[in-house]
Amino acid sequence: MNFKTYMNEKRMMVDTRLAELLQTDVTPFGPLYEAMNYSLMAGGKRIRPVLMLSVLEALGKNAAPYLDIACAMECVHSYSLIHDDLPAMDDDALRRGKPTNHVVFGEGIAILAGDGLLTFAFELMARQRHIDPDKIRQCLYTFAHAAGPAGMVGGQAFDLQSEGNKDIGLDGLRLLHRSKTGVIFKAAIDMAAILGDAEPSQRQALDTYALNMGLTFQITDDILDIAGDEAILGKPVGSDVKNNKATYVTIFSLEEARNMAQKAAAAAIAAAEPLGEKAWFLRELVSYMLVRTM
Amino acid sequence: MNFKTYMNEKRMMVDTRLAELLQTDVTPFGPLYEAMNYSLMAGGKRIRPVLMLSVLEALGKNAAPYLDIACAMECVHSYSLIHDDLPAMDDDALRRGKPTNHVVFGEGIAILAGDGLLTFAFELMARQRHIDPDKIRQCLYTFAHAAGPAGMVGGQAFDLQSEGNKDIGLDGLRLLHRSKTGVIFKAAIDMAAILGDAEPSQRQALDTYALNMGLTFQITDDILDIAGDEAILGKPVGSDVKNNKATYVTIFSLEEARNMAQKAAAAAIAAAEPLGEKAWFLRELVSYMLVRTM
């Protein structure tokens, strides 16, 4: 199977399941569920769930029984975007070419839609009765720790406080990226390792892979903000520069950032080598990140 | 032991543990942790965790091993208050006699402090390795379901949309109260029943108790909003009337509301009767609710 087909197949699995999970005919809470669905089904890349499912397959497991865990990751991703876009945060009016949640439903409902998606994600994970409960417990811990105040929420707070302050330097930037994006990719891979009974040597390979693929993703994200195509991205480019944010492109040159992304990608691909033929998608995913346009 | 001593002892256990859980010296996320701590340690009544711990003791169990689960409930309660007070929601500037979170830390950090407390609560529950993992899974499911879009978050959205609309009637009011407060009390009791291996007959008694004690709490809350003492409550009275909200006091008379609270309390006390001597606190808790001043 080629990369595109695999990616689309997994994405479709996730999309289909997500659409089933949050039906909007919940009387009398329909309007809240509509707001949750609006952002959840806005056509994201589903990279986090696809990554988790593909690591399971790289470990030789059937990924299907773990689809809901992967979907829970997307619910949390969706919540984080809704809250990040709020006027009190990044104040963005467009996301994936569509008006952001609070623009459509108002700030109050947008805050609650985010809260609802976050809480629902944990409910969804905890209701997987066919999975060994201690693995569920470990996954819940791993994911909540990554998404919480010591991880993603902490990164967002740090970002909010250092906005317009390019002086956080490379250390600050690394911390920001690791806590905002890296920890979640790492959690996707860690959860797959827990659910897929990874051997210690496989765990080690996956850890190095996670670190470098997260970095690749983030640097290319910074590059896209300056060199991307608005029509494809569905949002204005250049907002990081405008907001005087520290990114790999504002601290380094575009050229340097491209070199750093390539180095990280090569390191990720090398790390996945010992996982063998079954891990082909993990290697191609990193190459795809280098050339992605959205 | 008398009621006050028991209540204070349990509350102190919870307060001490909560103060340990979220240290603010988390470099570089200190400011976020400060904001979380500010609301978490603002001196709440800790009714939800105390309720959970006391049901465990009513079932003849040692409550101490489950203290962190009880504390997780308080983290979620604290998150819900921070988000409810936001300008886009109830827009309250005072809570427990102190400026609300967003007034002190700004809206962005207040939203993130809420997100952080909510996510941390699930992390805290999932890291209890000394408890049977399937019981942890069941508790996580019970609590996330109660706190999520089908429960508390749904209730808050319904409240937001029906604000200034007294016409939701008694059915709407019941739904609002059940989803905003009742489900969380019910979850506290359900989690204690799961952790404490309640027999089916005990479960049944606890279910009826939960329903009626939640109702007692909510009606007295509505009464306090109109007849309470601002200095003791730490917030202005009469805000429900001002905001034209449907409450037991705006739909019924103060007299009628008092009668309904007394009836609900009597039903809760009767339901706890079969649980025997060990459940004395559950009965006295309901009597206390009738006469509470904050």
PDB file of C-alpha atoms in Angstrom, chain B residues 3-267:
ATOM      1  CA  PHE B   3     -21.125  16.339  62.832  1.00  0.00           C
ATOM      2  CA  LYS B   4     -18.974  19.484  62.944  1.00  0.00           C
ATOM      3  CA  THR B   5     -15.858  17.633  64.088  1.00  0.00           C
ATOM      4  CA  TYR B   6     -16.276  14.946  61.421  1.00  0.00           C
ATOM      5  CA  MET B   7     -16.912  17.526  58.702  1.00  0.00           C
ATOM      6  CA  ASN B   8     -13.905  19.620  59.713  1.00  0.00           C
ATOM      7  CA  GLU B   9     -11.642  16.604  59.985  1.00  0.00           C
ATOM      8  CA  LYS B  10     -12.527  15.412  56.481  1.00  0.00           C
ATOM      9  CA  ARG B  11     -12.315  18.908  55.045  1.00  0.00           C
ATOM     10  CA  MET B  12      -8.871  19.340  56.587  1.00  0.00           C
ATOM     11  CA  MET B  13      -7.713  16.028  55.067  1.00  0.00           C
ATOM     12  CA  VAL B  14      -8.864  17.281  51.659  1.00  0.00           C
ATOM     13  CA  ASP B  15      -7.360  20.759  52.096  1.00  0.00           C
ATOM     14  CA  THR B  16      -4.004  19.393  53.198  1.00  0.00           C
ATOM     15  CA  ARG B  17      -3.817  17.013  50.285  1.00  0.00           C
ATOM     16  CA  LEU B  18      -4.964  19.599  47.727  1.00  0.00           C
ATOM     17  CA  ALA B  19      -2.238  21.975  48.918  1.00  0.00           C
ATOM     18  CA  GLU B  20       0.369  19.258  48.308  1.00  0.00           C
ATOM     19  CA  LEU B  21      -0.916  18.280  44.877  1.00  0.00           C
ATOM     20  CA  LEU B  22      -0.321  21.457  42.901  1.00  0.00           C
ATOM     21  CA  GLN B  23       2.954  23.017  44.020  1.00  0.00           C
ATOM     22  CA  THR B  24       3.543  26.345  42.295  1.00  0.00           C
ATOM     23  CA  ASP B  25       7.304  25.962  41.857  1.00  0.00           C
ATOM     24  CA  VAL B  26       6.895  24.295  38.468  1.00  0.00           C
ATOM     25  CA  THR B  27       9.420  26.081  36.247  1.00  0.00           C
ATOM     26  CA  PRO B  28       8.465  27.665  33.891  1.00  0.00           C
ATOM     27  CA  PHE B  29       4.754  27.080  34.355  1.00  0.00           C
ATOM     28  CA  GLY B  30       4.630  28.750  37.797  1.00  0.00           C
ATOM     29  CA  PRO B  31       2.101  31.461  36.854  1.00  0.00           C
ATOM     30  CA  LEU B  32      -0.394  28.871  35.569  1.00  0.00           C
ATOM     31  CA  TYR B  33      -0.026  26.765  38.721  1.00  0.00           C
ATOM     32  CA  GLU B  34      -0.493  29.907  40.834  1.00  0.00           C
ATOM     33  CA  ALA B  35      -3.758  30.617  39.049  1.00  0.00           C
ATOM     34  CA  MET B  36      -4.929  27.021  39.554  1.00  0.00           C
ATOM     35  CA  ASN B  37      -3.991  27.143  43.230  1.00  0.00           C
ATOM     36  CA  TYR B  38      -5.638  30.504  43.760  1.00  0.00           C
ATOM     37  CA  SER B  39      -9.078  29.075  43.043  1.00  0.00           C
ATOM     38  CA  LEU B  40      -8.475  25.554  44.326  1.00  0.00           C
ATOM     39  CA  MET B  41      -7.331  26.817  47.733  1.00  0.00           C
ATOM     40  CA  ALA B  42      -9.904  29.607  48.045  1.00  0.00           C
ATOM     41  CA  GLY B  43     -11.575  27.847  50.962  1.00  0.00           C
ATOM     42  CA  GLY B  44     -14.499  25.948  49.512  1.00  0.00           C
ATOM     43  CA  LYS B  45     -16.789  23.769  51.614  1.00  0.00           C
ATOM     44  CA  ARG B  46     -15.321  20.620  49.980  1.00  0.00           C
ATOM     45  CA  ILE B  47     -18.789  19.054  50.082  1.00  0.00           C
ATOM     46  CA  ARG B  48     -18.192  16.762  47.067  1.00  0.00           C
ATOM     47  CA  PRO B  49     -14.980  15.112  48.356  1.00  0.00           C
ATOM     48  CA  VAL B  50     -16.319  14.973  51.933  1.00  0.00           C
ATOM     49  CA  LEU B  51     -19.458  13.296  50.613  1.00  0.00           C
ATOM     50  CA  MET B  52     -17.441  10.686  48.717  1.00  0.00           C
ATOM     51  CA  LEU B  53     -15.244   9.909  51.716  1.00  0.00           C
ATOM     52  CA  SER B  54     -18.191   9.715  54.087  1.00  0.00           C
ATOM     53  CA  VAL B  55     -20.105   7.302  51.850  1.00  0.00           C
ATOM     54  CA  LEU B  56     -17.034   5.033  51.882  1.00  0.00           C
ATOM     55  CA  GLU B  57     -17.089   5.125  55.694  1.00  0.00           C
ATOM     56  CA  ALA B  58     -20.846   4.547  55.678  1.00  0.00           C
ATOM     57  CA  LEU B  59     -20.028   1.353  53.762  1.00  0.00           C
ATOM     58  CA  GLY B  60     -17.589   0.385  56.503  1.00  0.00           C
ATOM     59  CA  LYS B  61     -14.444   1.091  54.472  1.00  0.00           C
ATOM     60  CA  ASN B  62     -11.308   3.010  55.308  1.00  0.00           C
ATOM     61  CA  ALA B  63     -11.587   6.186  53.229  1.00  0.00           C
ATOM     62  CA  ALA B  64      -7.919   7.271  53.372  1.00  0.00           C
ATOM     63  CA  PRO B  65      -6.682   5.267  50.330  1.00  0.00           C
ATOM     64  CA  TYR B  66      -9.222   7.093  48.184  1.00  0.00           C
ATOM     65  CA  LEU B  67      -8.356  10.643  49.241  1.00  0.00           C
ATOM     66  CA  ASP B  68      -6.839  11.544  45.853  1.00  0.00           C
ATOM     67  CA  ILE B  69      -9.984  10.484  44.007  1.00  0.00           C
ATOM     68  CA  ALA B  70     -11.960  12.770  46.308  1.00  0.00           C
ATOM     69  CA  CYS B  71      -9.460  15.575  45.645  1.00  0.00           C
ATOM     70  CA  ALA B  72      -9.878  15.070  41.889  1.00  0.00           C
ATOM     71  CA  MET B  73     -13.580  15.883  42.351  1.00  0.00           C
ATOM     72  CA  GLU B  74     -12.657  19.160  43.995  1.00  0.00           C
ATOM     73  CA  CYS B  75     -10.276  20.025  41.119  1.00  0.00           C
ATOM     74  CA  VAL B  76     -13.159  19.594  38.688  1.00  0.00           C
ATOM     75  CA  HIS B  77     -15.477  21.632  40.915  1.00  0.00           C
ATOM     76  CA  SER B  78     -12.883  24.396  41.032  1.00  0.00           C
ATOM     77  CA  TYR B  79     -12.438  24.355  37.224  1.00  0.00           C
ATOM     78  CA  SER B  80     -16.202  24.640  36.751  1.00  0.00           C
ATOM     79  CA  LEU B  81     -16.380  27.701  39.019  1.00  0.00           C
ATOM     80  CA  ILE B  82     -13.487  29.433  37.202  1.00  0.00           C
ATOM     81  CA  HIS B  83     -15.122  28.925  33.788  1.00  0.00           C
ATOM     82  CA  ASP B  84     -18.635  29.778  35.090  1.00  0.00           C
ATOM     83  CA  ASP B  85     -17.377  33.113  36.432  1.00  0.00           C
ATOM     84  CA  LEU B  86     -15.835  34.199  33.092  1.00  0.00           C
ATOM     85  CA  PRO B  87     -17.187  37.339  31.366  1.00  0.00           C
ATOM     86  CA  ALA B  88     -18.598  35.214  28.528  1.00  0.00           C
ATOM     87  CA  MET B  89     -20.513  33.109  31.076  1.00  0.00           C
ATOM     88  CA  ASP B  90     -21.950  34.455  34.375  1.00  0.00           C
ATOM     89  CA  ASP B  91     -19.490  37.378  34.468  1.00  0.00           C
ATOM     90  CA  ASP B  92     -18.938  37.297  38.229  1.00  0.00           C
ATOM     91  CA  ALA B  93     -16.219  39.410  39.823  1.00  0.00           C
ATOM     92  CA  LEU B  94     -16.468  37.941  43.336  1.00  0.00           C
ATOM     93  CA  ARG B  95     -16.373  34.349  44.594  1.00  0.00           C
ATOM     94  CA  ARG B  96     -16.076  33.398  48.255  1.00  0.00           C
ATOM     95  CA  GLY B  97     -15.333  37.035  49.065  1.00  0.00           C
ATOM     96  CA  LYS B  98     -12.314  37.174  46.754  1.00  0.00           C
ATOM     97  CA  PRO B  99     -11.878  38.513  43.207  1.00  0.00           C
ATOM     98  CA  THR B 100     -12.580  35.761  40.689  1.00  0.00           C
ATOM     99  CA  ASN B 101      -9.753  34.072  38.784  1.00  0.00           C
ATOM    100  CA  HIS B 102      -9.997  36.103  35.582  1.00  0.00           C
ATOM    101  CA  VAL B 103     -10.116  39.356  37.551  1.00  0.00           C
ATOM    102  CA  VAL B 104      -6.761  38.483  39.133  1.00  0.00           C
ATOM    103  CA  PHE B 105      -4.977  36.605  36.323  1.00  0.00           C
ATOM    104  CA  GLY B 106      -6.753  37.744  33.155  1.00  0.00           C
ATOM    105  CA  GLU B 107      -9.204  35.806  31.010  1.00  0.00           C
ATOM    106  CA  GLY B 108      -6.646  33.793  29.026  1.00  0.00           C
ATOM    107  CA  ILE B 109      -4.900  32.368  32.082  1.00  0.00           C
ATOM    108  CA  ALA B 110      -8.245  31.796  33.826  1.00  0.00           C
ATOM    109  CA  ILE B 111      -9.477  29.670  30.903  1.00  0.00           C
ATOM    110  CA  LEU B 112      -6.209  27.713  30.992  1.00  0.00           C
ATOM    111  CA  ALA B 113      -6.298  27.365  34.799  1.00  0.00           C
ATOM    112  CA  GLY B 114      -9.715  25.743  34.396  1.00  0.00           C
ATOM    113  CA  ASP B 115      -8.495  23.504  31.572  1.00  0.00           C
ATOM    114  CA  GLY B 116      -5.467  22.591  33.690  1.00  0.00           C
ATOM    115  CA  LEU B 117      -7.495  21.659  36.773  1.00  0.00           C
ATOM    116  CA  LEU B 118      -9.932  19.562  34.711  1.00  0.00           C
ATOM    117  CA  THR B 119      -7.173  17.638  32.945  1.00  0.00           C
ATOM    118  CA  PHE B 120      -5.142  17.259  36.130  1.00  0.00           C
ATOM    119  CA  ALA B 121      -8.149  15.694  37.863  1.00  0.00           C
ATOM    120  CA  PHE B 122      -8.166  12.809  35.380  1.00  0.00           C
ATOM    121  CA  GLU B 123      -4.395  12.434  35.587  1.00  0.00           C
ATOM    122  CA  LEU B 124      -4.683  12.260  39.369  1.00  0.00           C
ATOM    123  CA  MET B 125      -7.357   9.569  39.225  1.00  0.00           C
ATOM    124  CA  ALA B 126      -5.413   7.538  36.657  1.00  0.00           C
ATOM    125  CA  ARG B 127      -2.235   7.530  38.707  1.00  0.00           C
ATOM    126  CA  GLN B 128      -3.745   5.672  41.689  1.00  0.00           C
ATOM    127  CA  ARG B 129      -1.798   2.473  41.143  1.00  0.00           C
ATOM    128  CA  HIS B 130      -2.786   0.951  44.492  1.00  0.00           C
ATOM    129  CA  ILE B 131      -6.451   0.707  43.487  1.00  0.00           C
ATOM    130  CA  ASP B 132      -7.842  -2.096  41.309  1.00  0.00           C
ATOM    131  CA  PRO B 133      -7.488  -0.693  37.752  1.00  0.00           C
ATOM    132  CA  ASP B 134     -10.979  -1.725  36.711  1.00  0.00           C
ATOM    133  CA  LYS B 135     -12.430   0.229  39.627  1.00  0.00           C
ATOM    134  CA  ILE B 136     -10.328   3.220  38.532  1.00  0.00           C
ATOM    135  CA  ARG B 137     -11.661   2.796  35.000  1.00  0.00           C
ATOM    136  CA  GLN B 138     -15.251   2.669  36.267  1.00  0.00           C
ATOM    137  CA  CYS B 139     -14.712   5.745  38.454  1.00  0.00           C
ATOM    138  CA  LEU B 140     -13.122   7.649  35.582  1.00  0.00           C
ATOM    139  CA  TYR B 141     -16.027   6.765  33.332  1.00  0.00           C
ATOM    140  CA  THR B 142     -18.617   7.682  35.977  1.00  0.00           C
ATOM    141  CA  PHE B 143     -16.996  10.989  36.758  1.00  0.00           C
ATOM    142  CA  ALA B 144     -16.170  12.060  33.175  1.00  0.00           C
ATOM    143  CA  HIS B 145     -19.700  11.185  32.086  1.00  0.00           C
ATOM    144  CA  ALA B 146     -21.174  13.251  34.939  1.00  0.00           C
ATOM    145  CA  ALA B 147     -18.875  16.222  34.346  1.00  0.00           C
ATOM    146  CA  GLY B 148     -19.055  16.173  30.529  1.00  0.00           C
ATOM    147  CA  PRO B 149     -21.404  17.322  27.763  1.00  0.00           C
ATOM    148  CA  ALA B 150     -24.194  14.938  28.820  1.00  0.00           C
ATOM    149  CA  GLY B 151     -23.908  16.216  32.402  1.00  0.00           C
ATOM    150  CA  MET B 152     -22.394  19.313  33.986  1.00  0.00           C
ATOM    151  CA  VAL B 153     -21.056  20.966  30.812  1.00  0.00           C
ATOM    152  CA  GLY B 154     -24.402  20.336  29.109  1.00  0.00           C
ATOM    153  CA  GLY B 155     -26.212  21.872  32.075  1.00  0.00           C
ATOM    154  CA  GLN B 156     -24.012  24.942  31.962  1.00  0.00           C
ATOM    155  CA  ALA B 157     -24.669  25.356  28.223  1.00  0.00           C
ATOM    156  CA  PHE B 158     -28.415  24.972  28.811  1.00  0.00           C
ATOM    157  CA  ASP B 159     -28.186  27.544  31.604  1.00  0.00           C
ATOM    158  CA  LEU B 160     -26.297  29.974  29.371  1.00  0.00           C
ATOM    159  CA  GLN B 161     -28.877  29.643  26.654  1.00  0.00           C
ATOM    160  CA  SER B 162     -31.897  29.977  28.928  1.00  0.00           C
ATOM    161  CA  GLU B 163     -30.529  32.849  30.978  1.00  0.00           C
ATOM    162  CA  GLY B 164     -32.982  35.665  31.343  1.00  0.00           C
ATOM    163  CA  ASN B 165     -35.608  33.138  30.393  1.00  0.00           C
ATOM    164  CA  LYS B 166     -37.637  32.172  33.419  1.00  0.00           C
ATOM    165  CA  ASP B 167     -39.978  30.317  31.085  1.00  0.00           C
ATOM    166  CA  ILE B 168     -38.038  27.052  31.143  1.00  0.00           C
ATOM    167  CA  GLY B 169     -40.536  26.054  33.829  1.00  0.00           C
ATOM    168  CA  LEU B 170     -40.217  23.449  36.535  1.00  0.00           C
ATOM    169  CA  ASP B 171     -39.110  20.704  34.115  1.00  0.00           C
ATOM    170  CA  GLY B 172     -36.347  22.921  32.737  1.00  0.00           C
ATOM    171  CA  LEU B 173     -35.323  23.922  36.230  1.00  0.00           C
ATOM    172  CA  ARG B 174     -35.171  20.309  37.387  1.00  0.00           C
ATOM    173  CA  LEU B 175     -33.074  19.395  34.359  1.00  0.00           C
ATOM    174  CA  LEU B 176     -30.774  22.342  34.979  1.00  0.00           C
ATOM    175  CA  HIS B 177     -30.216  21.473  38.607  1.00  0.00           C
ATOM    176  CA  ARG B 178     -29.826  17.778  37.987  1.00  0.00           C
ATOM    177  CA  SER B 179     -27.237  18.324  35.274  1.00  0.00           C
ATOM    178  CA  LYS B 180     -25.337  21.156  36.965  1.00  0.00           C
ATOM    179  CA  THR B 181     -25.131  19.869  40.534  1.00  0.00           C
ATOM    180  CA  GLY B 182     -27.095  16.668  40.979  1.00  0.00           C
ATOM    181  CA  VAL B 183     -25.027  14.546  38.600  1.00  0.00           C
ATOM    182  CA  ILE B 184     -21.808  15.440  40.419  1.00  0.00           C
ATOM    183  CA  PHE B 185     -23.220  14.547  43.859  1.00  0.00           C
ATOM    184  CA  LYS B 186     -24.516  11.355  42.288  1.00  0.00           C
ATOM    185  CA  ALA B 187     -21.070  10.642  40.824  1.00  0.00           C
ATOM    186  CA  ALA B 188     -19.424  11.182  44.236  1.00  0.00           C
ATOM    187  CA  ILE B 189     -21.765   8.603  45.713  1.00  0.00           C
ATOM    188  CA  ASP B 190     -21.475   6.201  42.753  1.00  0.00           C
ATOM    189  CA  MET B 191     -17.673   6.302  42.883  1.00  0.00           C
ATOM    190  CA  ALA B 192     -17.735   5.565  46.617  1.00  0.00           C
ATOM    191  CA  ALA B 193     -20.108   2.655  45.905  1.00  0.00           C
ATOM    192  CA  ILE B 194     -17.719   1.303  43.234  1.00  0.00           C
ATOM    193  CA  LEU B 195     -14.628   1.711  45.387  1.00  0.00           C
ATOM    194  CA  GLY B 196     -16.396   0.475  48.528  1.00  0.00           C
ATOM    195  CA  ASP B 197     -17.977  -2.643  46.948  1.00  0.00           C
ATOM    196  CA  ALA B 198     -21.543  -1.632  47.842  1.00  0.00           C
ATOM    197  CA  GLU B 199     -24.136  -4.434  47.804  1.00  0.00           C
ATOM    198  CA  PRO B 200     -27.103  -3.990  45.430  1.00  0.00           C
ATOM    199  CA  SER B 201     -29.423  -3.054  48.320  1.00  0.00           C
ATOM    200  CA  GLN B 202     -26.898  -0.490  49.535  1.00  0.00           C
ATOM    201  CA  ARG B 203     -26.610   0.874  45.976  1.00  0.00           C
ATOM    202  CA  GLN B 204     -30.348   1.325  45.816  1.00  0.00           C
ATOM    203  CA  ALA B 205     -30.451   3.169  49.144  1.00  0.00           C
ATOM    204  CA  LEU B 206     -27.564   5.381  48.029  1.00  0.00           C
ATOM    205  CA  ASP B 207     -29.239   6.191  44.694  1.00  0.00           C
ATOM    206  CA  THR B 208     -32.373   7.464  46.406  1.00  0.00           C
ATOM    207  CA  TYR B 209     -30.273   9.318  48.960  1.00  0.00           C
ATOM    208  CA  ALA B 210     -28.201  10.947  46.166  1.00  0.00           C
ATOM    209  CA  LEU B 211     -31.274  12.172  44.311  1.00  0.00           C
ATOM    210  CA  ASN B 212     -32.851  13.774  47.345  1.00  0.00           C
ATOM    211  CA  MET B 213     -29.735  15.195  48.928  1.00  0.00           C
ATOM    212  CA  GLY B 214     -28.808  16.820  45.591  1.00  0.00           C
ATOM    213  CA  LEU B 215     -32.272  18.372  45.475  1.00  0.00           C
ATOM    214  CA  THR B 216     -31.986  19.578  49.065  1.00  0.00           C
ATOM    215  CA  PHE B 217     -28.633  21.181  48.291  1.00  0.00           C
ATOM    216  CA  GLN B 218     -29.895  22.896  45.182  1.00  0.00           C
ATOM    217  CA  ILE B 219     -33.098  24.299  46.662  1.00  0.00           C
ATOM    218  CA  THR B 220     -31.223  25.671  49.679  1.00  0.00           C
ATOM    219  CA  ASP B 221     -28.667  27.159  47.264  1.00  0.00           C
ATOM    220  CA  ASP B 222     -31.496  28.985  45.517  1.00  0.00           C
ATOM    221  CA  ILE B 223     -32.889  30.111  48.888  1.00  0.00           C
ATOM    222  CA  LEU B 224     -29.462  31.396  49.967  1.00  0.00           C
ATOM    223  CA  ASP B 225     -29.235  33.497  46.829  1.00  0.00           C
ATOM    224  CA  ILE B 226     -32.268  35.459  47.988  1.00  0.00           C
ATOM    225  CA  ALA B 227     -32.209  35.127  51.763  1.00  0.00           C
ATOM    226  CA  GLY B 228     -28.507  34.605  52.481  1.00  0.00           C
ATOM    227  CA  ASP B 229     -26.054  36.928  54.208  1.00  0.00           C
ATOM    228  CA  GLU B 230     -23.616  38.537  51.738  1.00  0.00           C
ATOM    229  CA  ALA B 231     -20.868  38.772  54.367  1.00  0.00           C
ATOM    230  CA  ILE B 232     -21.069  35.023  55.053  1.00  0.00           C
ATOM    231  CA  LEU B 233     -21.648  33.943  51.443  1.00  0.00           C
ATOM    232  CA  GLY B 234     -18.809  36.118  50.103  1.00  0.00           C
ATOM    233  CA  LYS B 235     -20.886  37.109  47.078  1.00  0.00           C
ATOM    234  CA  PRO B 236     -23.816  39.428  46.376  1.00  0.00           C
ATOM    235  CA  VAL B 237     -27.293  38.017  47.035  1.00  0.00           C
ATOM    236  CA  GLY B 238     -30.227  38.439  44.693  1.00  0.00           C
ATOM    237  CA  SER B 239     -28.231  37.820  41.488  1.00  0.00           C
ATOM    238  CA  ASP B 240     -30.635  35.080  40.318  1.00  0.00           C
ATOM    239  CA  VAL B 241     -33.593  37.460  40.530  1.00  0.00           C
ATOM    240  CA  LYS B 242     -31.558  40.247  38.893  1.00  0.00           C
ATOM    241  CA  ASN B 243     -30.577  37.918  36.030  1.00  0.00           C
ATOM    242  CA  ASN B 244     -34.174  36.730  35.753  1.00  0.00           C
ATOM    243  CA  LYS B 245     -33.048  33.127  36.278  1.00  0.00           C
ATOM    244  CA  ALA B 246     -35.402  30.260  36.887  1.00  0.00           C
ATOM    245  CA  THR B 247     -34.783  28.975  40.428  1.00  0.00           C
ATOM    246  CA  TYR B 248     -36.918  27.292  43.075  1.00  0.00           C
ATOM    247  CA  VAL B 249     -37.349  30.718  44.639  1.00  0.00           C
ATOM    248  CA  THR B 250     -38.295  32.594  41.471  1.00  0.00           C
ATOM    249  CA  ILE B 251     -40.704  29.878  40.274  1.00  0.00           C
ATOM    250  CA  PHE B 252     -42.124  29.144  43.740  1.00  0.00           C
ATOM    251  CA  SER B 253     -42.399  31.287  46.834  1.00  0.00           C
ATOM    252  CA  LEU B 254     -39.666  31.285  49.496  1.00  0.00           C
ATOM    253  CA  GLU B 255     -42.096  29.447  51.781  1.00  0.00           C
ATOM    254  CA  GLU B 256     -42.864  26.800  49.152  1.00  0.00           C
ATOM    255  CA  ALA B 257     -39.165  26.355  48.371  1.00  0.00           C
ATOM    256  CA  ARG B 258     -38.423  25.822  52.094  1.00  0.00           C
ATOM    257  CA  ASN B 259     -41.153  23.178  52.274  1.00  0.00           C
ATOM    258  CA  MET B 260     -39.786  21.399  49.197  1.00  0.00           C
ATOM    259  CA  ALA B 261     -36.275  21.403  50.643  1.00  0.00           C
ATOM    260  CA  GLN B 262     -37.578  19.943  53.898  1.00  0.00           C
ATOM    261  CA  LYS B 263     -39.447  17.204  52.052  1.00  0.00           C
ATOM    262  CA  ALA B 264     -36.392  16.297  49.973  1.00  0.00           C
ATOM    263  CA  ALA B 265     -34.228  16.241  53.093  1.00  0.00           C
ATOM    264  CA  ALA B 266     -36.673  13.937  54.865  1.00  0.00           C
ATOM    265  CA  ALA B 267     -36.668  11.589  51.849  1.00  0.00           C
TER     266      ALA B 267
END
